[in-house]
């Protein structure tokens, strides 16, 4: 095996040496005719081996058309992704779904000096890719305190809405008002089940 490789190596070395000797004695003249005859054959062989076949060319054209179609809507896609990320930042974390509304109701009412008469059970309903979660509460306080409390809730950085509100005068004290509210928020449904949207 080694001798065959060595023989091929020696043959190429001898051929190279012959070409160098001929070129140094006679110049390029003896090589013109063989090069002119071999050039078209080499070009055809190169084109067949390295040139794109019609199926590869068609694939590349289809890929270019897809990239062109995507590039037309790329900025719109980026805008949608940034809006989606902004909305996700305004949603509460899915892991807190169970008691998050209770925490919001109690912490905001405590900051305004309001105590609850009643707190209803949490309701959940499907809304497409989101889960709408609501919880009701009933409080008795002054009109001013209730207004500040509702303003604090609705001005939250996280998406919260008072979806129902009923106000009535308190029967025991005419200066107090009874407010019954329903507070709602949304959670990503898939993320609530442990998957990413």
CSV table of C-alpha atoms in Angstrom, one decimal:
chain,number,residue,atom,x,y,z
A,1,UNK,CA,0.0,0.0,0.0
A,2,UNK,CA,2.8,2.4,1.0
A,3,UNK,CA,4.6,1.7,-2.2
A,4,UNK,CA,1.6,2.5,-4.4
A,5,UNK,CA,1.2,5.9,-2.6
A,6,UNK,CA,4.9,6.5,-3.0
A,7,UNK,CA,4.7,5.6,-6.7
A,8,UNK,CA,1.9,8.1,-7.3
A,9,UNK,CA,3.7,10.7,-5.3
A,10,UNK,CA,6.9,10.1,-7.3
A,11,UNK,CA,5.0,10.3,-10.6
A,12,UNK,CA,3.4,13.6,-9.7
A,13,UNK,CA,6.8,15.0,-8.6
A,14,UNK,CA,8.5,13.8,-11.9
A,15,UNK,CA,5.6,15.3,-13.9
A,16,UNK,CA,5.9,18.7,-12.1
A,17,UNK,CA,9.7,18.7,-12.6
A,18,UNK,CA,9.2,18.0,-16.4
A,19,UNK,CA,6.7,20.8,-16.7
A,20,UNK,CA,9.2,23.2,-14.9
A,21,UNK,CA,12.1,22.1,-17.2
A,22,UNK,CA,10.0,22.5,-20.4
A,23,UNK,CA,8.6,25.8,-19.3
A,24,UNK,CA,12.1,27.1,-18.5
A,25,UNK,CA,13.5,26.0,-21.9
A,26,UNK,CA,10.6,26.8,-24.3
A,27,UNK,CA,8.3,29.1,-22.3
A,28,UNK,CA,4.5,28.8,-22.4
A,29,UNK,CA,4.3,27.9,-26.1
A,30,UNK,CA,4.2,24.0,-25.7
A,31,UNK,CA,1.3,24.3,-23.1
A,32,UNK,CA,-1.0,26.6,-25.2
A,33,UNK,CA,-2.7,24.0,-27.4
A,34,UNK,CA,-3.3,21.4,-24.6
A,35,UNK,CA,-4.7,24.1,-22.3
A,36,UNK,CA,-7.0,25.4,-25.1
A,37,UNK,CA,-8.3,21.9,-25.7
A,38,UNK,CA,-8.7,21.1,-22.0
A,39,UNK,CA,-10.2,24.4,-20.8
A,40,UNK,CA,-13.8,23.8,-22.2
A,41,UNK,CA,-13.8,20.3,-20.8
A,42,UNK,CA,-12.6,21.5,-17.4
A,43,UNK,CA,-15.3,24.3,-17.4
A,44,UNK,CA,-18.1,21.8,-18.3
A,45,UNK,CA,-16.8,19.4,-15.6
A,46,UNK,CA,-16.6,22.2,-13.0
A,47,UNK,CA,-20.1,23.4,-13.9
A,48,UNK,CA,-21.5,19.9,-13.6
A,49,UNK,CA,-19.9,19.2,-10.3
A,50,UNK,CA,-20.1,22.6,-8.5
A,51,UNK,CA,-22.9,24.4,-10.4
A,52,UNK,CA,-26.4,24.4,-8.8
A,53,UNK,CA,-28.7,21.8,-10.2
A,54,UNK,CA,-32.2,22.9,-11.3
A,55,UNK,CA,-33.8,21.4,-8.2
A,56,UNK,CA,-31.3,23.1,-5.9
A,57,UNK,CA,-31.8,26.4,-7.8
A,58,UNK,CA,-35.5,26.0,-7.4
A,59,UNK,CA,-35.2,25.4,-3.7
A,60,UNK,CA,-33.0,28.5,-3.3
A,61,UNK,CA,-35.6,30.6,-5.3
A,62,UNK,CA,-38.4,29.4,-3.0
A,63,UNK,CA,-36.3,30.1,0.1
A,64,UNK,CA,-35.6,33.6,-1.3
A,65,UNK,CA,-39.3,34.2,-1.9
A,66,UNK,CA,-40.1,33.1,1.7
A,67,UNK,CA,-37.4,35.4,3.1
A,68,UNK,CA,-38.7,38.3,1.0
A,69,UNK,CA,-42.3,37.6,2.3
A,70,UNK,CA,-41.1,37.5,5.9
A,71,UNK,CA,-39.0,40.7,5.5
A,72,UNK,CA,-42.1,42.6,4.4
A,73,UNK,CA,-43.8,41.9,7.8
A,74,UNK,CA,-40.7,41.8,10.0
A,75,UNK,CA,-41.2,45.2,11.6
A,76,UNK,CA,-44.9,44.4,12.2
A,77,UNK,CA,-43.8,41.1,13.9
A,78,UNK,CA,-41.3,42.9,16.1
A,79,UNK,CA,-44.0,45.4,17.1
A,80,UNK,CA,-46.4,42.6,18.0
A,81,UNK,CA,-43.7,40.8,20.0
A,82,UNK,CA,-42.9,44.0,22.0
A,83,UNK,CA,-46.6,44.7,22.6
A,84,UNK,CA,-47.0,41.0,23.8
A,85,UNK,CA,-44.0,41.4,26.2
A,86,UNK,CA,-45.5,44.7,27.5
A,87,UNK,CA,-48.8,43.0,28.1
A,88,UNK,CA,-47.1,40.0,29.8
A,89,UNK,CA,-45.4,42.5,32.2
A,90,UNK,CA,-48.8,43.9,33.2
A,91,UNK,CA,-50.2,40.4,34.0
A,92,UNK,CA,-49.8,38.9,37.4
A,93,UNK,CA,-47.6,35.8,37.7
A,94,UNK,CA,-49.5,32.6,37.0
A,95,UNK,CA,-48.0,30.9,40.1
A,96,UNK,CA,-49.9,33.4,42.3
A,97,UNK,CA,-53.3,32.7,40.7
A,98,UNK,CA,-54.8,31.1,43.8
A,99,UNK,CA,-54.7,34.0,46.3
A,100,UNK,CA,-53.4,37.0,44.3
A,101,UNK,CA,-56.7,38.9,44.2
A,102,UNK,CA,-57.3,38.3,47.9
A,103,UNK,CA,-53.9,39.8,48.6
A,104,UNK,CA,-54.6,42.8,46.4
A,105,UNK,CA,-58.0,43.4,48.0
A,106,UNK,CA,-56.7,43.1,51.6
A,107,UNK,CA,-53.5,45.1,51.1
A,108,UNK,CA,-55.1,48.0,49.3
A,109,UNK,CA,-58.0,48.2,51.7
A,110,UNK,CA,-55.7,48.1,54.7
A,111,UNK,CA,-53.7,51.1,53.3
A,112,UNK,CA,-57.0,53.1,53.1
A,113,UNK,CA,-58.2,52.0,56.5
A,114,UNK,CA,-61.1,49.9,55.2
A,115,UNK,CA,-62.3,46.6,56.6
A,116,UNK,CA,-64.3,43.9,54.8
A,117,UNK,CA,-67.8,42.8,55.6
A,118,UNK,CA,-67.5,39.9,53.2
A,119,UNK,CA,-65.1,38.4,50.6
A,120,UNK,CA,-66.6,36.0,48.0
A,121,UNK,CA,-65.0,32.9,46.5
A,122,UNK,CA,-62.7,33.3,43.5
A,123,UNK,CA,-64.3,32.7,40.1
A,124,UNK,CA,-62.3,31.5,37.0
A,125,UNK,CA,-63.5,31.4,33.4
A,126,UNK,CA,-61.7,30.7,30.1
A,127,UNK,CA,-61.3,33.6,27.8
A,128,UNK,CA,-59.4,32.2,24.8
A,129,UNK,CA,-55.7,31.9,25.7
A,130,UNK,CA,-56.3,33.7,29.0
A,131,UNK,CA,-58.0,32.8,32.2
A,132,UNK,CA,-60.3,35.5,33.6
A,133,UNK,CA,-60.2,35.5,37.4
A,134,UNK,CA,-62.6,37.5,39.6
A,135,UNK,CA,-63.3,37.9,43.3
A,136,UNK,CA,-65.9,40.0,45.0
A,137,UNK,CA,-65.8,42.0,48.2
A,138,UNK,CA,-68.2,44.0,50.3
A,139,UNK,CA,-67.0,46.9,52.5
A,140,UNK,CA,-68.6,49.8,54.6
A,141,UNK,CA,-66.6,53.0,54.7
A,142,UNK,CA,-66.8,56.7,53.9
A,143,UNK,CA,-67.3,57.8,50.3
A,144,UNK,CA,-63.8,59.4,50.2
A,145,UNK,CA,-62.1,56.2,51.5
A,146,UNK,CA,-63.9,54.0,49.0
A,147,UNK,CA,-63.0,56.4,46.1
A,148,UNK,CA,-59.3,56.4,47.1
A,149,UNK,CA,-59.4,52.6,47.5
A,150,UNK,CA,-60.9,52.1,44.0
A,151,UNK,CA,-58.5,54.6,42.5
A,152,UNK,CA,-55.5,52.7,44.0
A,153,UNK,CA,-56.8,49.4,42.6
A,154,UNK,CA,-57.5,50.6,39.1
A,155,UNK,CA,-54.2,52.6,38.9
A,156,UNK,CA,-52.2,49.5,39.5
A,157,UNK,CA,-49.3,48.8,37.2
A,158,UNK,CA,-50.6,45.2,36.9
A,159,UNK,CA,-53.8,44.7,35.0
A,160,UNK,CA,-56.7,45.0,37.4
A,161,UNK,CA,-60.3,46.1,36.7
A,162,UNK,CA,-63.3,46.7,38.9
A,163,UNK,CA,-65.9,44.9,36.7
A,164,UNK,CA,-68.9,45.4,39.0
A,165,UNK,CA,-69.6,48.2,41.5
A,166,UNK,CA,-72.7,48.8,43.7
A,167,UNK,CA,-72.9,51.7,46.1
A,168,UNK,CA,-75.7,52.2,48.7
A,169,UNK,CA,-76.1,54.1,51.9
A,170,UNK,CA,-75.4,52.2,55.1
A,171,UNK,CA,-78.5,51.5,57.2
A,172,UNK,CA,-76.8,52.2,60.6
A,173,UNK,CA,-74.9,55.4,59.8
A,174,UNK,CA,-75.9,57.9,57.1
A,175,UNK,CA,-72.2,59.1,56.7
A,176,UNK,CA,-71.0,55.6,55.6
A,177,UNK,CA,-71.5,53.9,52.3
A,178,UNK,CA,-71.7,50.2,51.5
A,179,UNK,CA,-69.7,49.2,48.4
A,180,UNK,CA,-69.9,45.8,46.8
A,181,UNK,CA,-67.2,45.3,44.1
A,182,UNK,CA,-66.0,42.6,41.8
A,183,UNK,CA,-62.3,42.8,41.0
A,184,UNK,CA,-61.0,41.0,37.9
A,185,UNK,CA,-57.6,40.2,36.3
A,186,UNK,CA,-56.3,37.9,33.6
A,187,UNK,CA,-53.6,35.1,33.7
A,188,UNK,CA,-52.1,33.4,30.7
A,189,UNK,CA,-53.9,30.1,30.6
A,190,UNK,CA,-50.9,28.0,29.3
A,191,UNK,CA,-48.5,29.6,31.8
A,192,UNK,CA,-51.0,28.8,34.6
A,193,UNK,CA,-50.8,25.1,33.6
A,194,UNK,CA,-47.0,25.2,33.7
A,195,UNK,CA,-46.3,25.8,30.0
A,196,UNK,CA,-44.9,28.8,28.1
A,197,UNK,CA,-47.1,30.8,25.7
